[in-house]
Short mmCIF file of C-alpha atoms and ligand atoms in Angstrom, two decimals:
data_model
loop_
_atom_site.label_atom_id
_atom_site.label_comp_id
_atom_site.label_asym_id
_atom_site.label_seq_id
_atom_site.Cartn_x
_atom_site.Cartn_y
_atom_site.Cartn_z
CA MET A 1 9.52 20.47 19.05
CA ASN A 2 12.66 19.74 21.61
CA THR A 3 14.27 16.56 20.99
CA THR A 4 14.98 14.20 17.81
CA PRO A 5 14.49 11.05 18.56
CA PHE A 6 16.02 10.90 14.26
CA THR A 7 20.15 11.15 15.97
CA GLY A 8 22.26 7.97 15.11
CA GLY A 9 24.89 6.47 12.05
CA THR A 10 24.98 7.51 9.54
CA ARG A 11 22.41 11.23 8.12
CA VAL A 12 21.83 13.33 5.59
CA ASP A 13 19.73 16.80 5.61
CA VAL A 14 16.00 15.59 3.43
CA GLY A 15 13.98 18.11 3.85
CA GLY A 16 16.25 20.19 7.06
CA VAL A 17 14.94 16.38 8.28
CA PRO A 18 17.52 14.00 9.54
CA VAL A 19 17.82 11.30 7.62
CA SER A 20 19.48 8.00 7.96
CA THR A 21 20.83 5.77 5.14
CA ASP A 22 22.22 2.77 7.34
CA HIS A 23 20.39 0.00 7.80
CA TYR A 24 18.33 -0.92 11.27
CA ILE A 25 19.69 -4.25 12.59
CA GLY A 26 19.02 -5.29 16.09
CA GLY A 27 18.31 -1.68 17.80
CA GLN A 28 21.96 -0.69 15.85
CA ARG A 29 22.36 1.74 12.99
CA VAL A 30 25.44 -0.90 10.57
CA ALA A 31 25.75 1.00 6.65
CA SER A 32 27.18 -1.23 3.76
CA PRO A 33 29.66 -0.65 2.01
CA PHE A 34 28.00 0.09 -1.08
CA THR A 35 25.06 2.04 -1.56
CA PHE A 36 22.71 3.10 -4.27
CA GLU A 37 21.10 6.71 -5.39
CA ASP A 38 18.04 7.83 -4.27
CA ARG A 39 16.53 11.55 -5.70
CA SER A 40 13.73 12.68 -4.85
CA PRO A 41 10.28 12.50 -7.49
CA LEU A 42 9.98 16.48 -7.34
CA ASP A 43 13.33 18.03 -8.61
CA TRP A 44 14.92 14.85 -10.21
CA ALA A 45 18.15 16.48 -10.96
CA VAL A 46 18.71 16.56 -7.52
CA LYS A 47 20.44 13.90 -5.51
CA LEU A 48 18.38 13.05 -2.37
CA ALA A 49 20.74 10.40 -0.92
CA ASP A 50 22.98 7.64 -0.81
CA VAL A 51 21.78 5.13 1.23
CA SER A 52 22.97 1.52 1.78
CA ARG A 53 22.55 -1.71 -0.22
CA GLY A 54 21.83 -4.32 1.49
CA ASP A 55 23.58 -7.18 1.30
CA GLU A 56 22.77 -11.08 1.68
CA GLY A 57 24.78 -10.91 4.57
CA ILE A 58 22.93 -8.14 5.37
CA ALA A 59 19.99 -10.11 5.67
CA ALA A 60 21.36 -12.76 7.24
CA ALA A 61 21.93 -10.93 9.96
CA ALA A 62 18.85 -9.17 10.42
CA VAL A 63 17.03 -11.91 10.83
CA THR A 64 19.75 -13.38 12.86
CA ALA A 65 19.05 -10.07 15.06
CA ALA A 66 14.57 -11.03 14.68
CA VAL A 67 14.97 -15.33 15.54
CA ASP A 68 16.95 -13.59 18.61
CA ALA A 69 14.50 -11.42 19.49
CA PHE A 70 11.62 -13.33 18.79
CA PRO A 71 10.93 -15.45 22.53
CA GLU A 72 11.16 -12.05 24.54
CA TRP A 73 8.86 -9.94 22.35
CA ALA A 74 6.36 -13.55 22.10
CA ALA A 75 6.71 -13.42 25.88
CA MET A 76 5.65 -9.69 26.39
CA GLY A 77 2.03 -10.94 26.28
CA VAL A 78 0.40 -8.28 23.71
CA LYS A 79 -0.55 -6.57 27.28
CA GLY A 80 3.39 -4.96 27.11
CA ARG A 81 3.63 -4.82 23.39
CA GLY A 82 1.01 -2.62 23.38
CA GLU A 83 2.79 -0.29 25.80
CA VAL A 84 5.91 -0.17 23.12
CA MET A 85 2.56 0.32 20.07
CA ARG A 86 0.75 2.88 21.63
CA ARG A 87 4.16 5.22 22.32
CA VAL A 88 4.70 4.75 18.69
CA ALA A 89 1.54 5.59 17.67
CA ASP A 90 2.27 9.19 19.71
CA LEU A 91 6.14 8.93 18.05
CA ILE A 92 4.55 9.06 14.73
CA ASP A 93 2.15 11.73 15.60
CA ALA A 94 4.25 14.39 17.29
CA HIS A 95 6.77 13.94 14.45
CA VAL A 96 3.54 13.91 11.85
CA PRO A 97 5.05 17.36 10.34
CA GLU A 98 9.28 16.11 9.46
CA LEU A 99 8.41 12.46 8.32
CA ALA A 100 5.80 14.46 6.11
CA ALA A 101 8.72 16.70 4.98
CA VAL A 102 10.95 13.03 4.02
CA GLU A 103 8.11 11.05 2.14
CA CYS A 104 6.95 14.31 0.29
CA LEU A 105 10.23 15.39 -1.36
CA ASP A 106 11.33 11.33 -1.36
CA MET A 107 7.58 9.73 -2.74
CA ALA A 108 6.31 13.01 -3.87
CA MET A 109 2.61 12.44 -2.66
CA LEU A 110 1.44 15.32 -1.31
CA GLU A 111 2.35 17.51 1.77
CA GLU A 112 -0.84 18.05 3.37
CA SER A 113 -2.45 14.83 2.56
CA LEU A 114 0.71 13.27 4.28
CA ARG A 115 0.28 15.64 6.95
CA LEU A 116 -3.82 15.58 7.38
CA ARG A 117 -4.42 11.66 6.50
CA VAL A 118 -1.93 9.77 4.79
CA LEU A 119 0.46 9.50 8.63
CA ALA A 120 -2.42 9.84 11.12
CA ARG A 121 -2.99 6.65 9.52
CA GLY A 122 0.82 5.03 9.99
CA ALA A 123 -0.06 6.26 13.69
CA ARG A 124 -3.58 4.32 14.32
CA ASN A 125 -2.64 1.58 11.84
CA PHE A 126 -0.15 0.28 15.34
CA ARG A 127 -2.87 2.03 18.10
CA ALA A 128 -5.58 -0.19 16.92
CA TYR A 129 -3.18 -4.01 16.41
CA ALA A 130 -2.39 -3.17 20.06
CA ASP A 131 -5.74 -2.50 20.98
CA LEU A 132 -7.11 -4.98 19.04
CA ALA A 133 -4.32 -7.65 19.87
CA GLU A 134 -5.60 -7.14 23.74
CA GLU A 135 -10.05 -8.02 22.52
CA TYR A 136 -8.91 -11.97 22.27
CA GLU A 137 -5.87 -13.98 22.39
CA GLU A 138 -7.71 -17.05 23.20
CA ARG A 139 -11.34 -18.54 22.04
CA VAL A 140 -13.14 -21.12 23.08
CA TRP A 141 -15.51 -23.16 21.57
CA SER A 142 -18.06 -25.83 24.69
CA SER A 143 -19.09 -28.89 22.69
CA ASN A 144 -19.82 -32.58 23.59
CA GLY A 145 -18.59 -32.06 27.18
CA THR A 146 -14.65 -30.49 25.49
CA ALA A 147 -13.86 -26.98 25.54
CA ASN A 148 -12.25 -26.55 22.63
CA ARG A 149 -9.86 -24.04 22.76
CA VAL A 150 -8.26 -21.97 19.68
CA MET A 151 -4.83 -19.82 21.48
CA ARG A 152 -3.28 -16.88 19.16
CA MET A 153 1.32 -18.01 19.23
CA PRO A 154 3.18 -15.69 17.23
CA ALA A 155 4.84 -17.08 14.32
CA GLY A 156 8.13 -16.13 14.75
CA PRO A 157 10.31 -13.75 12.17
CA THR A 158 8.04 -11.92 9.50
CA VAL A 159 9.12 -10.40 6.36
CA VAL A 160 7.78 -6.90 5.56
CA ILE A 161 8.26 -5.92 1.93
CA THR A 162 6.72 -3.57 0.52
CA PRO A 163 6.23 -1.21 -2.68
CA TRP A 164 6.81 2.72 -3.15
CA ASN A 165 3.42 4.36 -2.71
CA ALA A 166 2.57 5.71 0.28
CA PRO A 167 5.10 4.09 1.99
CA PHE A 168 5.58 4.67 5.79
CA MET A 169 1.44 4.28 5.88
CA LEU A 170 1.64 1.26 4.05
CA SER A 171 4.50 0.03 6.25
CA THR A 172 3.28 -0.11 9.25
CA TRP A 173 -0.85 -1.79 7.27
CA LYS A 174 2.67 -4.51 7.65
CA CYS A 175 4.43 -4.16 11.01
CA ALA A 176 2.42 -3.20 13.06
CA PRO A 177 0.23 -6.31 13.49
CA ALA A 178 3.20 -8.39 12.91
CA LEU A 179 4.60 -7.26 15.92
CA ALA A 180 0.65 -7.14 18.17
CA ALA A 181 1.28 -10.83 17.09
CA GLY A 182 4.69 -11.33 19.31
CA ASN A 183 6.69 -11.78 15.80
CA THR A 184 9.61 -9.70 15.09
CA VAL A 185 9.88 -8.05 12.22
CA ILE A 186 12.67 -7.13 9.25
CA LEU A 187 11.44 -4.44 6.86
CA LYS A 188 12.26 -4.01 3.91
CA PRO A 189 11.42 -0.68 1.93
CA ALA A 190 11.30 -0.53 -1.88
CA GLU A 191 14.33 0.98 -3.42
CA TRP A 192 12.56 4.01 -4.89
CA SER A 193 11.25 5.80 -1.56
CA PRO A 194 13.90 4.30 1.47
CA LEU A 195 13.23 7.22 3.82
CA SER A 196 10.51 8.07 6.06
CA CYS A 197 10.59 3.61 6.40
CA SER A 198 14.21 4.91 8.28
CA LEU A 199 12.60 6.64 10.56
CA LEU A 200 10.25 4.41 12.06
CA ALA A 201 13.20 2.91 13.11
CA ASP A 202 14.37 5.48 15.37
CA LEU A 203 10.47 5.33 16.54
CA CYS A 204 10.61 2.60 17.01
CA HIS A 205 13.70 3.02 19.15
CA GLU A 206 12.69 5.73 20.18
CA ALA A 207 9.45 4.39 22.30
CA GLY A 208 12.07 1.90 23.35
CA MET A 209 11.42 -1.88 21.55
CA PRO A 210 13.63 -4.25 22.49
CA ALA A 211 16.90 -4.40 20.14
CA GLY A 212 16.04 -7.30 17.31
CA VAL A 213 11.90 -6.65 17.66
CA PHE A 214 11.80 -4.41 14.07
CA ASN A 215 14.24 -4.09 11.64
CA VAL A 216 14.83 -1.95 8.81
CA VAL A 217 16.97 -2.94 6.12
CA GLN A 218 17.37 -1.30 2.70
CA GLY A 219 18.52 -2.24 -0.78
CA ILE A 220 17.54 -3.47 -4.05
CA GLY A 221 14.93 -6.11 -3.77
CA GLU A 222 16.59 -8.49 -6.56
CA GLU A 223 19.80 -8.11 -4.14
CA VAL A 224 18.63 -7.85 -0.50
CA GLY A 225 14.39 -8.92 -0.56
CA ALA A 226 15.02 -11.83 -2.47
CA ALA A 227 17.99 -12.75 0.21
CA LEU A 228 15.67 -12.22 3.02
CA VAL A 229 11.79 -14.43 1.79
CA SER A 230 14.73 -17.54 1.40
CA ASP A 231 16.09 -17.45 4.76
CA PRO A 232 14.03 -20.35 5.99
CA ARG A 233 14.53 -18.48 9.48
CA VAL A 234 11.39 -16.54 8.57
CA LYS A 235 8.14 -17.79 9.55
CA ARG A 236 6.32 -15.49 7.81
CA ILE A 237 6.64 -12.84 4.39
CA SER A 238 4.20 -10.53 4.22
CA PHE A 239 4.23 -8.64 0.78
CA THR A 240 2.13 -5.66 -1.27
CA GLY A 241 3.74 -5.06 -5.04
CA SER A 242 3.35 -5.42 -7.82
CA PRO A 243 2.04 -9.25 -9.54
CA GLU A 244 5.51 -10.33 -11.13
CA THR A 245 7.42 -9.70 -7.83
CA ALA A 246 4.63 -11.55 -5.76
CA ARG A 247 5.43 -14.27 -8.45
CA HIS A 248 9.28 -14.44 -7.40
CA ILE A 249 8.09 -14.27 -3.34
CA GLY A 250 5.60 -17.05 -3.90
CA ARG A 251 8.22 -19.48 -4.91
CA ALA A 252 10.47 -18.51 -2.42
CA ALA A 253 8.61 -18.97 0.16
CA ALA A 254 6.55 -22.64 -1.29
CA ALA A 255 10.27 -23.85 -0.96
CA ASN A 256 10.24 -23.20 2.81
CA ILE A 257 6.44 -24.13 3.19
CA VAL A 258 6.11 -20.72 4.51
CA PRO A 259 2.55 -18.46 4.29
CA PHE A 260 2.57 -15.13 2.34
CA THR A 261 0.31 -12.35 1.67
CA ALA A 262 0.26 -11.12 -0.81
CA GLU A 263 -1.54 -7.03 -1.31
CA LEU A 264 -1.18 -6.48 -5.01
CA GLY A 265 -1.91 -4.50 -8.05
CA GLY A 266 -5.99 -3.70 -9.82
CA LYS A 267 -7.25 -2.15 -12.60
CA GLY A 268 -10.23 -1.06 -10.58
CA PRO A 269 -13.68 -0.60 -12.48
CA PHE A 270 -15.52 2.88 -11.65
CA VAL A 271 -19.03 2.22 -12.86
CA VAL A 272 -21.38 5.29 -12.70
CA PHE A 273 -25.47 5.17 -13.70
CA ALA A 274 -27.46 6.83 -14.87
CA ASP A 275 -29.81 7.34 -11.54
CA ALA A 276 -26.55 8.60 -9.58
CA ASP A 277 -25.63 12.01 -8.63
CA LEU A 278 -22.69 12.81 -11.41
CA GLU A 279 -22.07 16.14 -10.97
CA ALA A 280 -20.30 13.43 -7.27
CA ALA A 281 -19.59 10.73 -9.55
CA ALA A 282 -17.74 12.98 -11.87
CA LYS A 283 -15.73 14.75 -9.05
CA LYS A 284 -14.80 11.78 -6.85
CA ALA A 285 -14.26 10.13 -11.06
CA ALA A 286 -11.85 12.86 -11.95
CA GLY A 287 -10.44 12.56 -7.84
CA GLN A 288 -9.30 9.57 -9.56
CA PHE A 289 -5.73 11.60 -10.76
CA ASP A 290 -5.20 12.09 -7.24
CA ASP A 291 -1.25 11.21 -6.16
CA SER A 292 -0.69 10.52 -10.24
CA GLY A 293 -3.22 8.15 -10.29
CA GLN A 294 -0.48 5.85 -8.14
CA VAL A 295 -2.64 4.34 -6.44
CA CYS A 296 -3.84 0.36 -6.11
CA LEU A 297 -7.40 1.23 -5.37
CA ALA A 298 -8.28 3.29 -7.77
CA GLY A 299 -10.66 2.95 -10.19
CA THR A 300 -9.65 3.70 -13.32
CA ARG A 301 -11.76 2.19 -15.71
CA LEU A 302 -14.47 4.55 -16.06
CA LEU A 303 -17.81 3.01 -16.75
CA VAL A 304 -20.96 5.11 -18.44
CA GLU A 305 -24.42 4.34 -18.28
CA ALA A 306 -24.26 4.82 -22.06
CA SER A 307 -27.43 7.31 -21.78
CA VAL A 308 -25.74 9.64 -19.67
CA ARG A 309 -21.94 9.95 -21.82
CA ASP A 310 -22.34 12.73 -22.71
CA GLU A 311 -23.18 14.81 -19.40
CA PHE A 312 -20.72 12.82 -17.38
CA LEU A 313 -17.67 13.12 -18.96
CA ALA A 314 -18.91 17.60 -19.68
CA LEU A 315 -18.65 17.08 -16.21
CA PHE A 316 -15.40 14.51 -15.71
CA HIS A 317 -13.47 17.47 -18.06
CA ARG A 318 -14.23 20.24 -16.45
CA PHE A 319 -13.19 18.48 -13.16
CA THR A 320 -10.24 17.09 -14.29
CA ASP A 321 -9.27 20.76 -16.33
CA ALA A 322 -8.92 21.86 -12.32
CA HIS A 323 -6.37 19.82 -12.00
CA VAL A 324 -2.65 21.28 -10.49
CA LEU A 325 0.03 19.86 -12.13
CA GLY A 326 2.94 21.88 -9.95
CA ASP A 327 5.07 20.75 -6.61
CA SER A 328 3.84 18.48 -3.86
CA ARG A 329 4.48 20.95 -1.12
CA ASP A 330 2.25 23.39 -3.16
CA THR A 331 -0.72 23.75 -1.39
CA ALA A 332 -2.62 24.34 -4.50
CA THR A 333 -1.70 21.35 -6.23
CA THR A 334 -3.29 17.90 -6.70
CA ILE A 335 -1.18 16.46 -9.93
CA SER A 336 2.37 15.97 -8.35
CA PRO A 337 5.76 13.96 -10.30
CA MET A 338 6.05 9.60 -11.01
CA ILE A 339 7.90 8.36 -8.44
CA HIS A 340 10.26 8.16 -11.19
CA PRO A 341 12.27 8.69 -14.87
CA ASP A 342 11.12 4.96 -15.69
CA HIS A 343 8.06 4.29 -14.53
CA LEU A 344 7.21 7.85 -17.14
CA ASN A 345 8.48 5.38 -19.36
CA ARG A 346 6.59 2.39 -18.48
CA VAL A 347 3.53 4.83 -17.92
CA ALA A 348 4.21 6.43 -21.73
CA GLY A 349 4.43 3.77 -23.21
CA PHE A 350 1.03 2.45 -22.38
CA VAL A 351 -0.88 5.00 -23.49
CA ASP A 352 2.05 5.34 -27.37
CA ARG A 353 0.56 1.35 -27.81
CA ALA A 354 -3.07 2.59 -26.50
CA ARG A 355 -2.64 6.11 -29.75
CA ALA A 356 -0.74 2.81 -32.60
CA ALA A 357 -3.35 0.13 -31.69
CA GLY A 358 -6.28 2.14 -32.49
CA ASP A 359 -7.20 3.61 -29.23
CA THR A 360 -8.54 7.23 -28.58
CA ILE A 361 -6.85 9.32 -26.99
CA VAL A 362 -9.70 11.46 -25.50
CA ARG A 363 -7.23 14.11 -23.44
CA GLY A 364 -3.77 14.53 -21.55
CA GLY A 365 -1.55 10.78 -23.95
CA GLN A 366 2.33 12.51 -23.18
CA ARG A 367 4.12 14.26 -20.67
CA SER A 368 3.56 17.95 -19.16
CA ASP A 369 6.54 20.01 -20.06
CA LEU A 370 6.93 21.06 -16.58
CA GLY A 371 10.16 20.66 -14.71
CA GLY A 372 11.31 21.00 -18.15
CA ASP A 373 13.41 17.46 -19.54
CA ASP A 374 13.52 16.00 -15.50
CA GLY A 375 10.33 16.87 -14.95
CA LEU A 376 8.29 13.74 -14.16
CA TRP A 377 5.18 14.71 -14.56
CA TYR A 378 2.50 13.34 -16.55
CA GLU A 379 -0.84 14.79 -18.01
CA PRO A 380 -4.53 13.80 -17.20
CA THR A 381 -5.02 10.96 -19.36
CA LEU A 382 -8.06 9.50 -20.18
CA ILE A 383 -8.41 6.67 -23.55
CA GLU A 384 -11.40 5.35 -24.73
CA PRO A 385 -10.71 1.82 -26.03
CA ARG A 386 -11.50 -0.32 -29.15
CA SER A 387 -12.27 -2.49 -27.33
CA ASN A 388 -11.97 -4.67 -23.64
CA ASP A 389 -9.47 -6.22 -24.79
CA SER A 390 -7.18 -3.63 -24.71
CA GLU A 391 -4.09 -3.30 -22.98
CA VAL A 392 -5.02 -0.18 -21.66
CA VAL A 393 -8.62 -1.97 -20.68
CA GLN A 394 -6.52 -5.45 -18.90
CA HIS A 395 -3.42 -4.50 -17.02
CA GLU A 396 -3.18 -2.14 -14.32
CA ILE A 397 -0.76 1.23 -15.96
CA PHE A 398 -0.29 2.55 -12.01
CA GLY A 399 -0.77 6.40 -13.47
CA PRO A 400 -2.59 8.98 -14.29
CA VAL A 401 -4.08 7.15 -17.33
CA LEU A 402 -7.82 6.52 -17.00
CA THR A 403 -9.95 4.66 -19.61
CA PHE A 404 -14.06 5.47 -20.81
CA GLN A 405 -16.32 3.38 -22.07
CA THR A 406 -20.38 2.98 -21.49
CA PHE A 407 -22.32 -0.03 -21.44
CA ALA A 408 -26.49 -0.29 -21.49
CA ASP A 409 -27.60 -2.22 -18.82
CA GLU A 410 -26.60 -3.20 -15.25
CA ALA A 411 -26.42 -6.84 -16.49
CA GLU A 412 -23.97 -5.76 -19.14
CA ALA A 413 -21.97 -3.29 -16.28
CA VAL A 414 -21.38 -6.25 -13.96
CA ALA A 415 -19.83 -7.81 -17.33
CA LEU A 416 -17.33 -5.74 -18.08
CA ALA A 417 -16.34 -4.58 -13.74
CA ASN A 418 -15.23 -8.65 -13.49
CA SER A 419 -14.20 -8.68 -16.86
CA THR A 420 -9.92 -7.90 -16.35
CA PRO A 421 -7.58 -10.35 -13.94
CA TYR A 422 -7.56 -8.23 -10.98
CA GLY A 423 -9.87 -8.06 -8.13
CA LEU A 424 -8.39 -5.55 -5.45
CA SER A 425 -11.16 -2.77 -5.56
CA ALA A 426 -14.28 -1.80 -7.21
CA ILE A 427 -16.47 1.77 -7.10
CA VAL A 428 -19.94 1.70 -7.39
CA TYR A 429 -22.37 5.47 -7.69
CA THR A 430 -25.89 5.02 -7.70
CA GLY A 431 -29.42 6.32 -6.04
CA SER A 432 -31.10 2.87 -6.31
CA GLN A 433 -29.99 1.40 -2.98
CA GLU A 434 -30.71 -2.28 -3.92
CA ARG A 435 -29.41 -1.36 -7.10
CA ALA A 436 -26.06 -1.43 -5.20
CA GLU A 437 -26.99 -4.06 -3.20
CA ARG A 438 -26.94 -6.02 -7.05
CA MET A 439 -24.16 -4.91 -7.79
CA GLY A 440 -21.90 -5.29 -4.42
CA ARG A 441 -22.54 -9.39 -4.66
CA ALA A 442 -22.15 -9.00 -8.66
CA VAL A 443 -18.72 -7.32 -8.95
CA ARG A 444 -15.59 -9.40 -7.95
CA ALA A 445 -13.57 -7.62 -5.54
CA GLY A 446 -11.52 -7.01 -2.66
CA THR A 447 -13.60 -4.06 -1.75
CA ILE A 448 -16.34 -2.44 -3.42
CA TRP A 449 -17.57 1.35 -1.90
CA THR A 450 -20.39 2.52 -3.11
CA ASN A 451 -20.89 6.18 -3.96
CA CYS A 452 -17.74 7.08 -2.00
CA PHE A 453 -14.32 5.55 -2.26
CA LEU A 454 -11.81 5.21 0.20
CA VAL A 455 -13.43 5.57 3.23
CA ARG A 456 -13.05 2.40 4.97
CA ASP A 457 -13.13 0.51 8.93
CA LEU A 458 -9.44 -0.90 10.53
CA THR A 459 -10.99 -4.63 10.97
CA ALA A 460 -12.63 -4.98 7.33
CA PRO A 461 -10.57 -6.92 5.60
CA PHE A 462 -8.55 -6.09 2.81
CA GLY A 463 -7.77 -7.62 0.14
CA GLY A 464 -7.79 -8.89 -3.67
CA CYS A 465 -9.13 -11.43 -5.58
CA GLY A 466 -8.02 -13.15 -9.31
CA ILE A 467 -4.37 -11.33 -9.55
CA SER A 468 -4.97 -8.40 -6.90
CA GLY A 469 -3.67 -10.43 -4.29
CA ILE A 470 -3.34 -14.08 -1.81
CA GLY A 471 -5.03 -13.36 1.73
CA ARG A 472 -6.57 -10.83 3.88
CA GLU A 473 -5.19 -8.07 5.50
CA GLY A 474 -7.12 -5.80 8.70
CA GLY A 475 -8.61 -6.34 12.23
CA ASP A 476 -7.87 -9.74 13.29
CA TYR A 477 -8.19 -11.31 9.88
CA ALA A 478 -4.22 -9.78 9.63
CA LEU A 479 -3.83 -11.07 13.22
CA ASP A 480 -4.46 -14.44 12.20
CA PHE A 481 -1.68 -14.42 9.62
CA TYR A 482 0.22 -13.57 11.89
CA SER A 483 -0.02 -16.10 14.62
CA ASP A 484 0.16 -19.99 14.66
CA LEU A 485 -3.03 -20.81 15.67
CA LYS A 486 -3.82 -23.92 18.01
CA MET A 487 -6.35 -25.96 19.36
CA PHE A 488 -6.38 -26.90 22.58
CA GLN A 489 -8.88 -29.81 23.99
CA VAL A 490 -9.70 -29.74 27.11
CA LEU A 491 -12.86 -31.64 28.98
CA ASP A 492 -14.91 -29.27 30.35
CA GLY A 493 -16.77 -31.03 32.33
CA THR A 494 -20.31 -30.04 31.76
CA THR A 495 -21.10 -34.06 30.99
CA SER A 496 -19.30 -36.68 32.51
P1 NAD B 1 7.40 -4.20 -6.44
O1 NAD B 1 6.14 -5.70 -7.63
O2 NAD B 1 8.13 -3.56 -7.69
O3 NAD B 1 7.93 -3.95 -5.64
C1 NAD B 1 7.40 -4.36 -4.30
C2 NAD B 1 9.04 -4.30 -3.49
O4 NAD B 1 8.71 -5.33 -3.20
C3 NAD B 1 10.46 -3.72 -3.42
O5 NAD B 1 10.19 -3.70 -2.40
C4 NAD B 1 11.11 -4.51 -4.21
O6 NAD B 1 12.28 -3.99 -3.83
C5 NAD B 1 10.90 -5.90 -4.01
N1 NAD B 1 11.24 -6.77 -4.72
C6 NAD B 1 11.13 -6.94 -5.91
N2 NAD B 1 11.84 -7.84 -5.92
C7 NAD B 1 12.58 -8.83 -5.55
C8 NAD B 1 12.35 -10.29 -5.28
N3 NAD B 1 12.81 -11.46 -6.32
N4 NAD B 1 12.50 -10.35 -3.87
C9 NAD B 1 12.55 -9.75 -2.80
N5 NAD B 1 11.52 -8.27 -3.51
C10 NAD B 1 11.02 -8.05 -4.08
O7 NAD B 1 6.19 -3.43 -7.72
P2 NAD B 1 6.59 -1.48 -6.70
O8 NAD B 1 6.50 -0.66 -8.62
O9 NAD B 1 7.34 -1.43 -6.15
O10 NAD B 1 4.45 -1.04 -6.41
C11 NAD B 1 3.61 -0.84 -7.04
C12 NAD B 1 2.69 -2.31 -7.21
O11 NAD B 1 2.61 -1.99 -5.61
C13 NAD B 1 1.69 -1.96 -7.95
O12 NAD B 1 1.25 -2.68 -8.47
C14 NAD B 1 0.16 -1.64 -6.90
O13 NAD B 1 -1.18 -2.08 -7.70
C15 NAD B 1 0.73 -2.57 -6.12
N6 NAD B 1 0.03 -1.81 -5.13
C16 NAD B 1 -0.27 -2.44 -3.92
C17 NAD B 1 -1.01 -2.27 -3.03
C18 NAD B 1 -2.36 -3.32 -2.42
O14 NAD B 1 -2.81 -3.34 -1.39
N7 NAD B 1 -3.10 -4.31 -3.02
C19 NAD B 1 -1.00 -1.00 -2.06
C20 NAD B 1 0.49 -0.47 -3.32
C21 NAD B 1 0.57 -0.72 -4.30
#
């Protein structure tokens, strides 16, 4: 590549890529006097960057920029906006190696997976929403002599708050529909992995997105995040993160009567029936340790038909034994380190309490000695709980920790699958189409996969039941959320 869009403002070298540590507001890099430290999970001793720590003033400036830019962006219409968004998509594709290098160091997701899968999805999000928004801006229903015209109006400045896992992809998943719908955006990435979203600002700038349409504000959630979601000029809030934070954001949204969506945690059941291809099921079950289990959609509760318990477990152990803990830049590595020492300790705390309470640690259950005292790897862990009420069954751990339970029949499988307050995803392995159909209807979750995992079309609805979330993203569902729908009724002359 001959040119780099990664210029301007204060830059630090992250894996050979110059990354801005400033905010991006109104088309310009803006620094804060205070900073927060960003370290790499791959080597915690090394500081990657001191990143600008936004405050109320920065939040207000970003919302002002988004308010000012809104009329022009909204007036560009879906075609004009789509042209800019497709240029962003092309730039993402062109800069995958740099994005992957930075996100791998910052978040420790496997670099190969970032290159081949995750970042390409970021580009697809921009392209897909540019296309989808053009498919219809208005729908018409004719009845009783009237044409009921339903129009999408851009809603206004939108705050997008994202978590630390897959920060670039998850941010594009929310920002792309917001922008396509005609809204201006203020993105607040998570403070544990803020850097790849800073590069997204560079790419939007390079693509010619008008100043103030897309803004990135860095900082701590309780500080600048809370200020952003409380600003009464904000017209939509889109959040992905934990249920605890969603409660705070929901209160702020309620105070200003602003619609918000919340994509939250999961505790997905991974149900295996005796008639399934057990080898395929066990392989996929061991794959739930990928990304150190820091995946909201992971099937973390293994529920296996009792008659195949031993056969399944033998296969599961074989596949889990093949995992390689290591540096995420190494293609042989399958299990990356955890994001942060605090998170590692949180995960270890769940396992330690389970052990103390009498749950059986079937395998793992401790930190790996990889990386010495600073190492953030945790061994892939399987726990057989003493009861379905065990904390490790009922709470999201968000680490490489799975639970193992058996069931006698389909009714018990359904009851166990539906027995937590979460409802984000479920995975079912069975050889019977009829059973798959019944399970698909009976299990309460926003997404259910049969004999596969993570396969989905971007136009399908995505979201959670229970404490896994409010609202749906994906396809038209997202475009409707980011729009104010207007019914405009006129006589259509079909009756006199
Ligand atoms: P988190 O809730 O701690 O933080 C998420 C974001 O919210 C961060 O940017 C943080 O700075 C910000 N924040 C924190 N307090 C805030 C406040 N008071 N006001 C405004 N913003 C605030 O979550 P996390 O630890 O970063 O992410 C892990 C969680 O995210 C897990 O529960 C995981 O399951 C969930 N997640 C869900 C999905 C999904 O699509 N459903 C995807 C990825 C992650």
